[in-house]
Amino acid sequence: MILSLVEHAGGSPEEPSLEALTLARELATATDAALEAVAFGAESAALGEKLGDYGVETLHHVGDERLDTYAPEAWAESIAQLLDATDPDAVVAPGTDRGQEVLAHVGARRDLPMAANCLDVEAGDVYELSRQRWGGSLVEHTRLDSDTKLVTAAEHEFSPETATGTVESTVQPFEPSLDESAFRVSVDRVEESDETGVSLGEARVVVGGGRGVGGPEDYDKLETLADSLGGTVGASRAAVNEGWRPHNDQIGQTGTKISPDLYVACGISGAVQHMVGCKGADNILAINTDPEAAIMQKADYAVVGDLHEVVPELNDALGDGG
């Protein structure tokens, strides 16, 4: 059996978890094994019907009310106890901060190795896999040999796909035995942002600004371009470090990983850490005065020019012609 961790929002599976389910289903098909899932919180029971479309035969619903909010050690201990009860061949988690953290805790509890940020996995007694290392700057080919394999799926590397044939997913409550010490770290509250519009991670068009923008006031023209294209604005780490944009706008290894249809990078050099964050973009348009900038070499389209001249021209053109 292959077990997959599903993160959700109000009973709706989140995109990275559906990506992980695609990898998990590939492993289940390759080994002729059942595909099962585990989810936390009272609302997770509602996932059963939706996950059947992705080939999940059984959903293990951990409904302890203390687990309605994220508690990494408690989630990990719950999964570790579920491993003892079900003995899966592998556990697949999304390559999100939570997915990585929880599976690392599971590995520590059960003395199991974990392979993070996997790009490709070939199932067998020993898994042959490729995964991102060093912030995505290199790809490692390695082998994973253990009774239960722990892997996370790199974000934006697996397209969420429904199964060929929908199955009727059975929801099975699972009640782990958890000490209060497992809840020493947990989410206390969630503060909603005052910002409106599409979020950076979900935007189909992103306009990013780096050090070359020059200052916080010069992001106005990027905001105008993003609005015209129906997108949102992001920033490089350099711009965030300067205090020009909030951390929520940061694109990169330590920020948000984006996968828009179009990413317009303005005044961004293209450091490895930034490219990790935008490598999921279908198309990259770079605007930079330096034709040798790293991002110009990786872009699908490039404009060698001053963004302070190019972006206003784009805004005028879009304003005139829509």
Coordinates of C-alpha atoms in Angstrom, one line a residue:
M1 CA 0.0 0.0 0.0
I2 CA 1.1 3.6 -0.8
L3 CA 0.0 6.2 1.7
S4 CA -0.2 9.9 0.8
L5 CA -0.5 12.9 3.2
V6 CA -3.2 15.3 2.0
E7 CA -3.2 18.9 3.2
H8 CA -6.5 20.7 2.8
A9 CA -8.4 23.9 3.3
G10 CA -11.9 23.4 4.7
G11 CA -12.2 20.0 3.2
S12 CA -10.8 20.9 -0.2
P13 CA -7.4 19.3 -1.1
E14 CA -4.6 21.8 -1.8
E15 CA -2.8 21.8 -5.1
P16 CA 0.6 20.5 -3.9
S17 CA -1.2 17.6 -2.2
L18 CA -2.8 16.7 -5.5
E19 CA 0.6 16.8 -7.1
A20 CA 1.9 14.4 -4.5
L21 CA -1.1 12.1 -5.1
T22 CA -0.1 11.9 -8.7
L23 CA 3.3 10.6 -7.7
A24 CA 1.8 8.3 -5.1
R25 CA -0.6 6.8 -7.7
E26 CA 2.2 6.2 -10.1
L27 CA 4.0 4.2 -7.4
A28 CA 0.9 2.3 -6.5
T29 CA 0.3 1.4 -10.1
A30 CA 3.9 0.3 -10.7
T31 CA 3.8 -2.0 -7.7
D32 CA 0.2 -3.1 -8.0
A33 CA -0.6 -1.7 -4.6
A34 CA -3.6 0.2 -3.1
L35 CA -3.5 4.0 -2.8
E36 CA -4.6 5.4 0.5
A37 CA -4.4 8.8 2.1
V38 CA -4.3 10.4 5.5
A39 CA -5.6 13.9 6.4
F40 CA -6.1 15.8 9.7
G41 CA -8.9 17.8 11.2
A42 CA -12.7 17.5 11.6
E43 CA -13.3 18.8 8.0
S44 CA -10.9 16.2 6.5
A45 CA -13.7 13.6 6.4
A46 CA -15.2 15.6 3.5
L47 CA -12.2 14.8 1.4
G48 CA -13.3 11.2 0.9
E49 CA -15.5 11.8 -2.1
K50 CA -13.1 14.2 -3.8
L51 CA -10.0 11.9 -3.4
G52 CA -11.8 9.0 -5.0
D53 CA -11.4 10.9 -8.3
Y54 CA -7.6 10.6 -7.8
G55 CA -7.7 6.9 -7.1
V56 CA -7.6 6.9 -3.3
E57 CA -9.3 3.8 -2.1
T58 CA -9.2 4.6 1.7
L59 CA -8.9 7.9 3.5
H60 CA -7.6 7.7 7.1
H61 CA -9.4 10.5 8.8
V62 CA -7.6 11.8 11.9
G63 CA -10.4 13.8 13.5
D64 CA -8.9 14.6 16.9
E65 CA -10.1 18.2 17.5
R66 CA -6.6 19.1 18.8
L67 CA -5.4 18.4 15.3
D68 CA -7.6 20.9 13.6
T69 CA -4.7 23.3 13.7
Y70 CA -1.2 22.3 12.6
A71 CA 1.0 20.7 15.2
P72 CA 4.0 19.1 13.5
E73 CA 5.0 16.6 16.2
A74 CA 1.4 15.5 16.8
W75 CA 0.8 15.0 13.0
A76 CA 4.1 13.1 12.7
E77 CA 3.3 10.8 15.7
S78 CA -0.2 10.1 14.3
I79 CA 1.4 9.1 10.9
A80 CA 4.0 7.0 12.7
Q81 CA 1.3 5.1 14.5
L82 CA -0.7 4.7 11.3
L83 CA 2.5 3.2 9.8
D84 CA 2.6 0.7 12.6
A85 CA -1.1 -0.2 11.9
T86 CA -1.0 -0.4 8.1
D87 CA 2.6 -1.1 7.1
P88 CA 2.7 0.9 3.8
D89 CA 5.4 0.4 1.3
A90 CA 5.9 4.2 1.1
V91 CA 4.6 7.5 2.4
V92 CA 4.4 10.4 -0.1
A93 CA 3.9 14.0 1.1
P94 CA 3.7 17.3 -0.7
G95 CA 6.9 19.2 -0.9
T96 CA 5.5 22.0 1.2
D97 CA 7.0 23.3 4.4
R98 CA 4.5 21.2 6.3
G99 CA 4.9 18.1 4.2
Q100 CA 8.7 18.3 4.6
E101 CA 8.6 18.9 8.3
V102 CA 6.1 16.2 9.2
L103 CA 7.8 13.5 7.2
A104 CA 11.2 14.4 8.7
H105 CA 9.6 13.9 12.1
V106 CA 8.2 10.6 11.0
G107 CA 11.6 9.5 9.8
A108 CA 13.2 10.4 13.1
R109 CA 10.5 8.6 15.1
R110 CA 10.7 5.4 13.1
D111 CA 14.4 5.5 12.1
L112 CA 13.6 5.7 8.4
P113 CA 15.4 7.6 5.7
M114 CA 13.6 10.4 3.8
A115 CA 14.1 11.7 0.3
A116 CA 12.9 15.2 -0.2
N117 CA 11.9 17.2 -3.3
C118 CA 11.7 14.2 -5.6
L119 CA 11.4 14.8 -9.4
D120 CA 11.1 11.2 -10.5
V121 CA 10.7 7.9 -8.6
E122 CA 11.1 4.4 -10.0
A123 CA 9.4 1.9 -7.7
G124 CA 10.9 -1.4 -6.7
D125 CA 12.4 -3.2 -3.7
V126 CA 14.8 -0.3 -3.8
Y127 CA 13.6 3.0 -5.1
E128 CA 15.6 4.7 -7.9
L129 CA 14.9 8.4 -7.7
S130 CA 15.9 11.9 -8.9
R131 CA 15.6 14.9 -6.5
Q132 CA 16.5 18.5 -6.2
R133 CA 19.5 19.4 -4.1
W134 CA 21.2 22.6 -3.1
G135 CA 18.2 24.8 -3.7
G136 CA 17.5 23.2 -7.1
S137 CA 20.9 24.0 -8.5
L138 CA 21.6 20.4 -9.2
V139 CA 19.7 17.1 -9.6
E140 CA 20.8 14.1 -7.5
H141 CA 20.2 10.5 -8.7
T142 CA 20.1 8.2 -5.8
R143 CA 18.6 5.0 -4.3
L144 CA 16.3 4.7 -1.3
D145 CA 16.3 1.4 0.5
S146 CA 14.2 0.9 3.6
D147 CA 11.1 -1.1 4.7
T148 CA 9.0 2.0 4.4
K149 CA 10.1 4.7 2.0
L150 CA 9.5 8.4 2.9
V151 CA 9.4 10.8 -0.1
T152 CA 8.1 14.3 -0.8
A153 CA 7.1 15.4 -4.3
A154 CA 8.9 18.6 -5.4
E155 CA 6.3 21.4 -5.9
H156 CA 5.1 22.1 -9.5
E157 CA 6.9 19.0 -10.9
F158 CA 3.9 16.7 -11.0
S159 CA 0.7 17.8 -12.7
P160 CA -2.4 17.0 -10.6
E161 CA -4.3 14.4 -12.7
T162 CA -7.4 12.4 -11.9
A163 CA -7.3 8.7 -12.1
T164 CA -8.4 6.9 -15.3
G165 CA -11.3 5.3 -13.4
T166 CA -12.9 6.9 -10.3
V167 CA -13.0 4.7 -7.2
E168 CA -15.3 5.0 -4.2
S169 CA -13.1 6.1 -1.4
T170 CA -13.8 4.7 2.1
V171 CA -13.3 7.0 5.0
Q172 CA -11.8 5.3 8.1
P173 CA -11.5 7.2 11.3
F174 CA -8.0 6.8 12.9
E175 CA -7.5 7.7 16.6
P176 CA -3.9 8.0 17.6
S177 CA -2.7 8.0 21.2
L178 CA -1.1 11.4 21.7
D179 CA 0.5 12.9 24.8
E180 CA 0.1 16.6 25.5
S181 CA 3.9 16.9 24.8
A182 CA 3.2 16.3 21.1
F183 CA 1.4 19.7 21.1
R184 CA 4.2 21.8 22.5
V185 CA 4.5 23.3 19.0
S186 CA 1.2 24.2 17.2
V187 CA -0.4 27.0 15.3
D188 CA -2.1 29.3 17.8
R189 CA -3.8 31.6 15.4
V190 CA -4.0 32.6 11.7
E191 CA -4.0 36.2 10.8
E192 CA -5.7 37.1 7.6
S193 CA -4.0 39.5 5.3
D194 CA -5.7 42.8 4.5
E195 CA -4.5 42.4 0.9
T196 CA -7.1 41.6 -1.8
G197 CA -6.8 40.0 -5.2
V198 CA -5.1 36.8 -6.3
S199 CA -2.4 35.3 -4.1
L200 CA 1.2 35.0 -5.4
G201 CA 1.2 31.2 -5.5
E202 CA -2.0 31.0 -7.4
A203 CA -1.6 33.9 -9.9
R204 CA -1.5 33.0 -13.6
V205 CA 0.5 36.1 -14.3
V206 CA 3.2 37.5 -12.0
V207 CA 5.3 40.6 -12.4
G208 CA 8.4 40.5 -10.3
G209 CA 10.7 43.3 -9.3
G210 CA 14.3 43.2 -8.1
R211 CA 17.0 45.5 -7.0
G212 CA 16.9 47.1 -10.4
V213 CA 13.5 48.6 -9.7
G214 CA 15.3 51.2 -7.6
G215 CA 12.9 51.7 -4.6
P216 CA 9.5 51.0 -3.2
E217 CA 7.8 53.9 -5.0
D218 CA 8.9 52.5 -8.4
Y219 CA 6.8 49.4 -7.9
D220 CA 3.7 51.5 -8.9
K221 CA 4.4 50.9 -12.6
L222 CA 4.8 47.1 -11.9
E223 CA 1.5 47.2 -10.1
T224 CA -0.1 48.8 -13.1
L225 CA 1.3 46.2 -15.4
A226 CA 0.2 43.4 -13.2
D227 CA -3.4 44.8 -13.0
S228 CA -3.5 45.2 -16.8
L229 CA -2.5 41.5 -17.2
G230 CA -4.8 40.3 -14.4
G231 CA -1.9 39.2 -12.2
T232 CA -0.1 40.2 -9.1
V233 CA 3.3 41.6 -8.1
G234 CA 6.2 39.7 -6.5
A235 CA 9.8 40.5 -5.6
S236 CA 13.3 39.2 -5.3
R237 CA 14.9 38.6 -2.0
A238 CA 17.2 41.6 -2.6
A239 CA 14.1 43.9 -2.9
V240 CA 12.5 42.3 0.2
N241 CA 15.8 42.7 2.2
E242 CA 15.8 46.4 1.2
G243 CA 12.4 46.8 2.8
W244 CA 10.7 47.7 -0.5
R245 CA 8.2 44.8 -0.4
P246 CA 6.9 42.5 2.4
H247 CA 8.2 39.0 2.8
N248 CA 4.9 37.6 1.5
D249 CA 5.9 39.0 -1.9
Q250 CA 9.2 37.2 -2.1
I251 CA 9.7 34.7 -4.9
G252 CA 12.4 32.1 -4.3
Q253 CA 13.8 29.2 -2.3
T254 CA 12.9 30.9 1.0
G255 CA 9.8 32.6 -0.3
T256 CA 6.9 31.6 -2.5
K257 CA 7.3 29.1 -5.4
I258 CA 5.2 30.2 -8.3
S259 CA 3.9 28.5 -11.4
P260 CA 2.2 31.1 -13.5
D261 CA 1.5 31.0 -17.2
L262 CA 3.7 34.1 -17.5
Y263 CA 6.4 35.6 -15.2
V264 CA 7.6 39.1 -16.1
A265 CA 10.9 39.6 -14.2
C266 CA 11.9 43.2 -14.0
G267 CA 15.4 44.2 -12.9
I268 CA 16.1 40.8 -11.4
S269 CA 19.6 39.2 -11.9
G270 CA 18.4 35.6 -11.6
A271 CA 20.2 34.1 -8.6
V272 CA 19.9 30.4 -8.2
Q273 CA 17.6 30.8 -5.2
H274 CA 15.3 33.0 -7.1
M275 CA 15.1 30.7 -10.1
V276 CA 14.1 27.8 -7.8
G277 CA 11.0 29.9 -7.0
C278 CA 10.0 30.7 -10.5
K279 CA 11.1 27.5 -12.4
G280 CA 7.5 26.4 -12.5
A281 CA 6.5 29.3 -14.8
D282 CA 5.4 28.3 -18.3
N283 CA 7.0 31.4 -19.8
I284 CA 9.5 33.9 -18.4
L285 CA 9.9 37.4 -19.9
A286 CA 13.0 39.1 -18.5
I287 CA 13.6 42.9 -18.7
N288 CA 17.1 43.8 -17.8
T289 CA 19.8 46.3 -18.9
D290 CA 22.5 43.5 -18.6
P291 CA 22.2 41.0 -21.5
E292 CA 24.6 38.7 -19.5
A293 CA 22.4 38.5 -16.4
A294 CA 21.6 34.9 -15.4
I295 CA 17.9 35.4 -15.8
M296 CA 18.3 36.5 -19.4
Q297 CA 19.9 33.2 -20.2
K298 CA 17.1 31.2 -18.7
A299 CA 14.2 33.4 -19.9
D300 CA 11.9 32.4 -22.8
Y301 CA 11.8 36.0 -23.9
A302 CA 14.2 38.8 -23.0
V303 CA 14.1 42.6 -23.4
V304 CA 17.5 44.3 -23.1
G305 CA 16.5 47.7 -21.7
D306 CA 15.8 49.9 -18.8
L307 CA 12.6 48.7 -17.0
H308 CA 11.8 52.3 -16.2
E309 CA 11.4 52.9 -19.9
V310 CA 10.1 49.5 -21.0
V311 CA 7.4 48.9 -18.4
P312 CA 5.7 52.3 -18.9
E313 CA 5.7 51.6 -22.7
L314 CA 4.0 48.2 -22.0
N315 CA 1.4 49.9 -19.7
D316 CA 0.7 52.5 -22.4
A317 CA 0.2 49.8 -25.0
L318 CA -2.0 47.7 -22.8
G319 CA -4.0 50.8 -21.8
D320 CA -4.6 51.7 -25.5
G321 CA -5.2 48.3 -26.8
G322 CA -6.3 46.3 -23.8

